PDB file of C-alpha atoms in Angstrom:
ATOM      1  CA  UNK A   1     -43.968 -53.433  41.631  1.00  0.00           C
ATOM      2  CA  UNK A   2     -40.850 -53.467  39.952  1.00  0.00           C
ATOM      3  CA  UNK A   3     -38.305 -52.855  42.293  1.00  0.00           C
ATOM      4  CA  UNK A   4     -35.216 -52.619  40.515  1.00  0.00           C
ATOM      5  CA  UNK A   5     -36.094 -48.978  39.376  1.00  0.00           C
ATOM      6  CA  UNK A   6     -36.870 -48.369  42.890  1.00  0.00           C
ATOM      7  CA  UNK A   7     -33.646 -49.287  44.342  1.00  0.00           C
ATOM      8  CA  UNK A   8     -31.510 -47.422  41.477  1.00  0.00           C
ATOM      9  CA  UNK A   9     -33.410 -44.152  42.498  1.00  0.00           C
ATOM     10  CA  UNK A  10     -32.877 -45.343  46.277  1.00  0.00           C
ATOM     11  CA  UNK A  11     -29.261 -45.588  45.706  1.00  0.00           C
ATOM     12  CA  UNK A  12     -29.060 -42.375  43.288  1.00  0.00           C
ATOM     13  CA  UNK A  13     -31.170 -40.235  46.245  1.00  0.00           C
ATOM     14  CA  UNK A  14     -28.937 -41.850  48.738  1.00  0.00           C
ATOM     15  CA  UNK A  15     -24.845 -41.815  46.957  1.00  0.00           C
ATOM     16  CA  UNK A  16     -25.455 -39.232  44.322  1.00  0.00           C
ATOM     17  CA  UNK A  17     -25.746 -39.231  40.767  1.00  0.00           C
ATOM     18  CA  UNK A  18     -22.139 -40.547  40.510  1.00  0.00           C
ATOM     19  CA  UNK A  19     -23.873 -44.306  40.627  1.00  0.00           C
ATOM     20  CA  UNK A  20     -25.687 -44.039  37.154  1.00  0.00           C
ATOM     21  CA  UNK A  21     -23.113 -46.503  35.397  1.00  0.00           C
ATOM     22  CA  UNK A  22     -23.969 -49.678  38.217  1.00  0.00           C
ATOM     23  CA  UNK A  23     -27.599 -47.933  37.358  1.00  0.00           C
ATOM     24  CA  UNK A  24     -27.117 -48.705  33.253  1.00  0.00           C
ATOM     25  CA  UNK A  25     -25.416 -51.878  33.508  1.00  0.00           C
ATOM     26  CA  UNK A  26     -28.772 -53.767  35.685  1.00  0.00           C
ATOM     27  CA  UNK A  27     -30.910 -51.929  33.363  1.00  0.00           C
ATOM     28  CA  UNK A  28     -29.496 -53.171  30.490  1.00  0.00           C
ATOM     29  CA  UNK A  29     -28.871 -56.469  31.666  1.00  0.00           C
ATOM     30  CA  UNK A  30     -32.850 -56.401  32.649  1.00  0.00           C
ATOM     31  CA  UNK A  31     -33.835 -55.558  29.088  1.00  0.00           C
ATOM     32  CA  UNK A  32     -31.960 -57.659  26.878  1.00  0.00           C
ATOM     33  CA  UNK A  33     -32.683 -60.848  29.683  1.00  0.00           C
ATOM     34  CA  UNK A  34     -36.384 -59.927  28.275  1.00  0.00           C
ATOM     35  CA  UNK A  35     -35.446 -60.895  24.934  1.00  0.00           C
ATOM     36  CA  UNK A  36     -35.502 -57.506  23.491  1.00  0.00           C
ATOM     37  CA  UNK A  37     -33.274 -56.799  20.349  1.00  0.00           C
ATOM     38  CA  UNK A  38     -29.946 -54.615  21.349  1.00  0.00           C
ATOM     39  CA  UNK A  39     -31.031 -51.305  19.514  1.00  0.00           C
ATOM     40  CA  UNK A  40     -34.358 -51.044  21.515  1.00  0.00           C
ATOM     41  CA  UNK A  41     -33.009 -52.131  24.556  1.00  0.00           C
ATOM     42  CA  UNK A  42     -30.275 -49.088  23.900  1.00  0.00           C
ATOM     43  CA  UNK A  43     -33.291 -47.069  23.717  1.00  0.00           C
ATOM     44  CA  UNK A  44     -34.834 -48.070  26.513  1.00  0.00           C
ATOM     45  CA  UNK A  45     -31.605 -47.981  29.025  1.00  0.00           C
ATOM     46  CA  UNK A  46     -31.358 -43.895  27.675  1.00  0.00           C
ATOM     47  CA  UNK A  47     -34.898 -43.091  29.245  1.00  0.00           C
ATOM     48  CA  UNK A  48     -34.561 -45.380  32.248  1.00  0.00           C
ATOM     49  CA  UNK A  49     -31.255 -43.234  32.485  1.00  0.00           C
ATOM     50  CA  UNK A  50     -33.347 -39.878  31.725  1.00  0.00           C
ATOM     51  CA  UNK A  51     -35.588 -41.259  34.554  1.00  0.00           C
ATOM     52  CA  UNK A  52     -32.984 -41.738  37.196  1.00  0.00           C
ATOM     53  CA  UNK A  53     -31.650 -38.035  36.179  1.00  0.00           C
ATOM     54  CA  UNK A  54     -34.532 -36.088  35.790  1.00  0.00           C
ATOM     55  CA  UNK A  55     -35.755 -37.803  39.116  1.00  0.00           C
ATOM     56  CA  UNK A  56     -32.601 -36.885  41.165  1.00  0.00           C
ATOM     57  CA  UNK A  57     -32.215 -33.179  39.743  1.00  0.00           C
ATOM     58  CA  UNK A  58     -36.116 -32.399  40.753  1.00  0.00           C
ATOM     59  CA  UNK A  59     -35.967 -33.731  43.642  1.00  0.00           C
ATOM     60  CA  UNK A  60     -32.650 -32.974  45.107  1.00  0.00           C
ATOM     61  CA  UNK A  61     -31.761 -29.753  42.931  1.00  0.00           C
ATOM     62  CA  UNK A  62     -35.569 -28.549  42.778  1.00  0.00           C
ATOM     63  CA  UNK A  63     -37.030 -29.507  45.582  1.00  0.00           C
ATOM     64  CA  UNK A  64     -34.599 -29.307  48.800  1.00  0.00           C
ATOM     65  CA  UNK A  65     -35.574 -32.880  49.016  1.00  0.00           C
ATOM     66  CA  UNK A  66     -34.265 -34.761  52.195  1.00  0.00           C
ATOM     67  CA  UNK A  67     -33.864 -38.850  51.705  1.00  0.00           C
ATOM     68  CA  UNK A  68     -35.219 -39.052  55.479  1.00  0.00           C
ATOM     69  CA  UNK A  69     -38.687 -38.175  54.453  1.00  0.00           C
ATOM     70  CA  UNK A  70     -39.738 -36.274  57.875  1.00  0.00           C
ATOM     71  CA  UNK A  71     -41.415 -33.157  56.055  1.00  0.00           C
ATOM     72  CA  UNK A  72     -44.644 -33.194  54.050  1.00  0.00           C
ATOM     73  CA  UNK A  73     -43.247 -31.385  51.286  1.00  0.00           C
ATOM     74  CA  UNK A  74     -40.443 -34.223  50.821  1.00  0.00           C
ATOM     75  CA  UNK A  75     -43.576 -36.710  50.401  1.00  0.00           C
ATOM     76  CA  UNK A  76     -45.491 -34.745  48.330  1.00  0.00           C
ATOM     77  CA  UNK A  77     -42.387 -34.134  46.137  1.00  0.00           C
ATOM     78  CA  UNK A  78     -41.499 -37.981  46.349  1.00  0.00           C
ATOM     79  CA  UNK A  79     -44.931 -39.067  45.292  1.00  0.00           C
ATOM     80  CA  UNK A  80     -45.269 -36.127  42.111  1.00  0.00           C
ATOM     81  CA  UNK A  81     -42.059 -37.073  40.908  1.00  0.00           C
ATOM     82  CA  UNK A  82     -42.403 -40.923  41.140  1.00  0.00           C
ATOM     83  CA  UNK A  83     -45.699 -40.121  39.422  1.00  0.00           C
ATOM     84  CA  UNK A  84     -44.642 -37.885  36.561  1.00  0.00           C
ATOM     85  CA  UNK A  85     -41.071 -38.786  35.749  1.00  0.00           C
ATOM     86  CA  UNK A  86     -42.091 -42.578  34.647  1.00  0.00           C
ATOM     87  CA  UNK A  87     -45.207 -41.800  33.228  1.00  0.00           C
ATOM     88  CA  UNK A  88     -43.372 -39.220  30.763  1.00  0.00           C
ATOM     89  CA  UNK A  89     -40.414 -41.796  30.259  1.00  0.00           C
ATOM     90  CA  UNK A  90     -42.599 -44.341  29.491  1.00  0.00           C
ATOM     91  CA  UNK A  91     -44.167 -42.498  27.197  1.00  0.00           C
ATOM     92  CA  UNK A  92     -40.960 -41.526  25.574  1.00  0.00           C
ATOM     93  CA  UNK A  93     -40.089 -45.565  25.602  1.00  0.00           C
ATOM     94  CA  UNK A  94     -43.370 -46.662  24.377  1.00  0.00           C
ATOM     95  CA  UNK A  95     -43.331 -44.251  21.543  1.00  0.00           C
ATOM     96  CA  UNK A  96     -39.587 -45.359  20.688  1.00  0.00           C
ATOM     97  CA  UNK A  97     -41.134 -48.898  20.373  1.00  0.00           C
ATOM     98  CA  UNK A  98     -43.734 -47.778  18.132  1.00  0.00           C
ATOM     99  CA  UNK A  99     -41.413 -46.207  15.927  1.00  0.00           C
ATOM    100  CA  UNK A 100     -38.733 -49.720  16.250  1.00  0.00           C
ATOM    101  CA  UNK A 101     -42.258 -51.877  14.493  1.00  0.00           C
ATOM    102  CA  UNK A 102     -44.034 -52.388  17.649  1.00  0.00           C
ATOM    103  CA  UNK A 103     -47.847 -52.638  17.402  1.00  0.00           C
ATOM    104  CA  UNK A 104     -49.257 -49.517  18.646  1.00  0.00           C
ATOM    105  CA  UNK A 105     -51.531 -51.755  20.941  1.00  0.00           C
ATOM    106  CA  UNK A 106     -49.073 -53.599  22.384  1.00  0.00           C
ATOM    107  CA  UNK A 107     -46.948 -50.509  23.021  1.00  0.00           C
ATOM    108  CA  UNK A 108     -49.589 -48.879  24.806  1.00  0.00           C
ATOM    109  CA  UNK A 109     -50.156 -52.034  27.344  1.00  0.00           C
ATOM    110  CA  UNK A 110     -46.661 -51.983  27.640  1.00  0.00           C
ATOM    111  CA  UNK A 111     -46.698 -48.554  28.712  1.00  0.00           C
ATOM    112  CA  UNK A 112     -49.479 -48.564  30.740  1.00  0.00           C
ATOM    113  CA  UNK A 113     -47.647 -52.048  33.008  1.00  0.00           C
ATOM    114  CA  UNK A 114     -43.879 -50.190  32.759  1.00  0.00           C
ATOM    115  CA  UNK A 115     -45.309 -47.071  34.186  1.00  0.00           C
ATOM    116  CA  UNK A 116     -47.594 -48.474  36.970  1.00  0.00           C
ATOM    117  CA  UNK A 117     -44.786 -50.905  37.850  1.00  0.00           C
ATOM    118  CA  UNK A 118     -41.873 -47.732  38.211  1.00  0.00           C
ATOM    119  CA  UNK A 119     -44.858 -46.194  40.124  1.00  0.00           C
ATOM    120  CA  UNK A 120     -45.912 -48.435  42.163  1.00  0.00           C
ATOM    121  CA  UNK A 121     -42.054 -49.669  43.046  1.00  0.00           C
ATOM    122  CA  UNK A 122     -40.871 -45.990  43.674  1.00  0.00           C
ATOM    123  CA  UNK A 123     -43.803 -45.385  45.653  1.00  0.00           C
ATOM    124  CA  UNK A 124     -43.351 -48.643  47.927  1.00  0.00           C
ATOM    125  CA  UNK A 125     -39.947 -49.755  48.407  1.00  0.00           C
ATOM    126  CA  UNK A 126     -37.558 -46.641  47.222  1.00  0.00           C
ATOM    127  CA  UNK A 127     -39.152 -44.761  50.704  1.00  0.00           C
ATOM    128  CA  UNK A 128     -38.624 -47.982  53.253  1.00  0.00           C
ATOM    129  CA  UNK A 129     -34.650 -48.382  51.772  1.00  0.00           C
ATOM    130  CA  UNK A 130     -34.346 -44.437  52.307  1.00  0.00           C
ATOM    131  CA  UNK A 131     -36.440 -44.805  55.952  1.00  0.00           C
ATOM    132  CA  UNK A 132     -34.252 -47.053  56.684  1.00  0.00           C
ATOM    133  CA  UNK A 133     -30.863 -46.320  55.505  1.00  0.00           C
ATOM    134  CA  UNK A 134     -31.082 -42.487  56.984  1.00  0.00           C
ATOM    135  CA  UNK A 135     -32.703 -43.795  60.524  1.00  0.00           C
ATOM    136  CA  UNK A 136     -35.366 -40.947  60.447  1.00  0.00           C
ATOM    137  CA  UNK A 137     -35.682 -39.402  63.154  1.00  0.00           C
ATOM    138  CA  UNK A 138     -38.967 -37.637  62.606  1.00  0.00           C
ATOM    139  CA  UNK A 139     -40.053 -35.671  64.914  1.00  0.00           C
ATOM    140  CA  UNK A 140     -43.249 -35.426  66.201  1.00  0.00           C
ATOM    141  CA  UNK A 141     -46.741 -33.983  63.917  1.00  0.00           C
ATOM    142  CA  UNK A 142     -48.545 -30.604  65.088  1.00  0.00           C
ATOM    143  CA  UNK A 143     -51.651 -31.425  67.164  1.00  0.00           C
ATOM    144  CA  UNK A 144     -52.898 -28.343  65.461  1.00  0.00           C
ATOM    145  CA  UNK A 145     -52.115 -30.441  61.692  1.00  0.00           C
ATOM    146  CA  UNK A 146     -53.102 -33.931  62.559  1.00  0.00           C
ATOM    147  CA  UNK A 147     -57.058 -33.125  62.386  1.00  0.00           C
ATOM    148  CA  UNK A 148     -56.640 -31.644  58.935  1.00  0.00           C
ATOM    149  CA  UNK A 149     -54.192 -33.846  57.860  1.00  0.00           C
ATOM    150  CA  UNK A 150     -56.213 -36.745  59.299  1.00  0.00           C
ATOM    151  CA  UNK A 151     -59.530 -35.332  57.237  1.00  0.00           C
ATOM    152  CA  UNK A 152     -57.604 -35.322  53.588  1.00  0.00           C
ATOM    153  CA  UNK A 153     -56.153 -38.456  54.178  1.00  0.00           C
ATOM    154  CA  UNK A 154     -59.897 -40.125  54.836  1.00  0.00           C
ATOM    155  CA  UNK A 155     -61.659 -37.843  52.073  1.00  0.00           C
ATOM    156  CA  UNK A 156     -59.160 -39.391  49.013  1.00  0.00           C
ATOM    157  CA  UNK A 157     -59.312 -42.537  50.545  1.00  0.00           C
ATOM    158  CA  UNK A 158     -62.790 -42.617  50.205  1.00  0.00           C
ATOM    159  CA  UNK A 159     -62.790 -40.881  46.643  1.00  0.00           C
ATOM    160  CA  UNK A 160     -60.206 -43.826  45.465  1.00  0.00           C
ATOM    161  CA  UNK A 161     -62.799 -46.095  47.258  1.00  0.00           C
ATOM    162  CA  UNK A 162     -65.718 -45.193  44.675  1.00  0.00           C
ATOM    163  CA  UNK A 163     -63.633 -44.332  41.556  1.00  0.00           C
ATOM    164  CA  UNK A 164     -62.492 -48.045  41.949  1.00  0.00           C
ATOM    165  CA  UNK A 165     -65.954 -50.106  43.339  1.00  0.00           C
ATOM    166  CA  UNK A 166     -68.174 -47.068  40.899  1.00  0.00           C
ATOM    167  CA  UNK A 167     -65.954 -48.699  37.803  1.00  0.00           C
ATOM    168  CA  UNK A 168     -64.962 -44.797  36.969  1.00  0.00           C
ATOM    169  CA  UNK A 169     -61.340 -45.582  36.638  1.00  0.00           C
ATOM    170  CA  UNK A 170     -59.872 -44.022  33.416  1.00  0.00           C
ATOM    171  CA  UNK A 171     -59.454 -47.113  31.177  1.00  0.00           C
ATOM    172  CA  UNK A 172     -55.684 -46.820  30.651  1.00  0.00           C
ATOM    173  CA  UNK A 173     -55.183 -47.528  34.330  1.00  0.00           C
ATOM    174  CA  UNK A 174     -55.092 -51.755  34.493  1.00  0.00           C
ATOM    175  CA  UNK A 175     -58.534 -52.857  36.486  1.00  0.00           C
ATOM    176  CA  UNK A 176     -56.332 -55.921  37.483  1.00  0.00           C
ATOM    177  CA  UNK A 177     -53.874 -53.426  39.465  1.00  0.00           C
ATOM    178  CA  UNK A 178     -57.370 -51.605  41.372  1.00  0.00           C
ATOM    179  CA  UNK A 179     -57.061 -53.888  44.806  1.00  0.00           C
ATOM    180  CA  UNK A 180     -53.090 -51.653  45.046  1.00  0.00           C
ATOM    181  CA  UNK A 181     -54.664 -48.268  44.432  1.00  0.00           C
ATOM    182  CA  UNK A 182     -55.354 -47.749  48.311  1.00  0.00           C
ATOM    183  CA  UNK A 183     -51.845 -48.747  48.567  1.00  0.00           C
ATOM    184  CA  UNK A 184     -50.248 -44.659  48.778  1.00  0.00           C
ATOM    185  CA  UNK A 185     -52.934 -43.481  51.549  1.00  0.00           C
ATOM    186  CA  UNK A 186     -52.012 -46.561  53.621  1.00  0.00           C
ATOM    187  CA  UNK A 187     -48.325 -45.638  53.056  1.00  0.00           C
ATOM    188  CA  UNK A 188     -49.588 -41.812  53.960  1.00  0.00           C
ATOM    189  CA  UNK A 189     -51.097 -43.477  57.005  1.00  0.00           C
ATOM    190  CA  UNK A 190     -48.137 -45.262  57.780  1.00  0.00           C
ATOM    191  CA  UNK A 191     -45.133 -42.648  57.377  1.00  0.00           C
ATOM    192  CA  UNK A 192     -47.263 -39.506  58.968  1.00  0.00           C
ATOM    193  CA  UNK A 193     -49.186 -41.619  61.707  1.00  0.00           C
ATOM    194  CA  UNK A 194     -47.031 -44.200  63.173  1.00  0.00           C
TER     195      UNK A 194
END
């Protein structure tokens, strides 16, 4: 988890896009604490900025999103954003990197931990600060949905389930990190189910 980028897209969802200076400053101070040489770490702030923006427009400006997290479509739109947006920024970084002397190897285990760490941190702890600072109110499931809903949740559990025990995990996906992959349904169980 890396929960930094998880509270800078809290606070952007939450106070608007006007925060991305506070958002620069702890990113920057993060990178060059790491030892990183100025000119890469300028790099890397721009696409942990392009992150925070891209993530805000889609989901605010895109996708109606509401911080409070009460509809499906606002988790659905939550999770494919915290999903894509680091994973292409990442990408951007890592290739950046490559280009700076990095060894391509390196860069690619680098990309693999930056982008399951903004993942995994979006997906965790950006939705309990924005639970919690909005004081959802959600109101109360369908009986009519909850069956259905109830059935999809179990069925990609279990697919996660044998993709991780069957050892069919893609191999740029850290085998260390496989005990957190049932981490999002139990947060879907969580948020939807009380």
């Amino acid at each position: 988890l890396w929960t930094p980028s998880a509270i800078a897209l809290a606070v952007v969802l939450l106070y608007g896009l006007h925060w991305w200076p506070g958002v620069a400053v702890g990113a920057f101070v993060m990178v060059t604490s790491r030892g990183i040489p100025v000119l890469p770490s300028l790099v890397i702030l721009a696409f942990v900025l392009v992150e925070f923006c891209a993530s805000w427009f889609l989901l605010l400006r895109v996708f109606r999103f509401r911080p409070e997290l009460d509809r499906v479509r606002d988790v659905i739109s939550f999770v494919l954003v915290s999903f894509g947006i680091p994973m292409l920024t990442m990408t951007m970084t890592a290739v950046s990197l490559v280009a700076f002397g990095v060894d391509p190897d390196r860069a690619t285990q680098m990309w693999a931990w930056w982008w399951w760490s903004h993942f995994s941190g979006n997906l965790f702890v950006a939705p309990a600060i924005l639970t919690c600072a909005r004081h959802s109110r959600t109101r109360r499931l369908r009986r009519s949905r909850v069956p259905l809903e109830v059935l999809a949740l179990v069925l990609t559990s279990m697919i996660v389930v044998l993709l991780v025990l069957g050892r069919w995990l893609p191999t740029w996906l850290p085998v260390a990190h496989a005990p957190y992959y049932l981490l999002p349904f139990l947060l879907w169980a969580g948020v939807r189910f009380g």
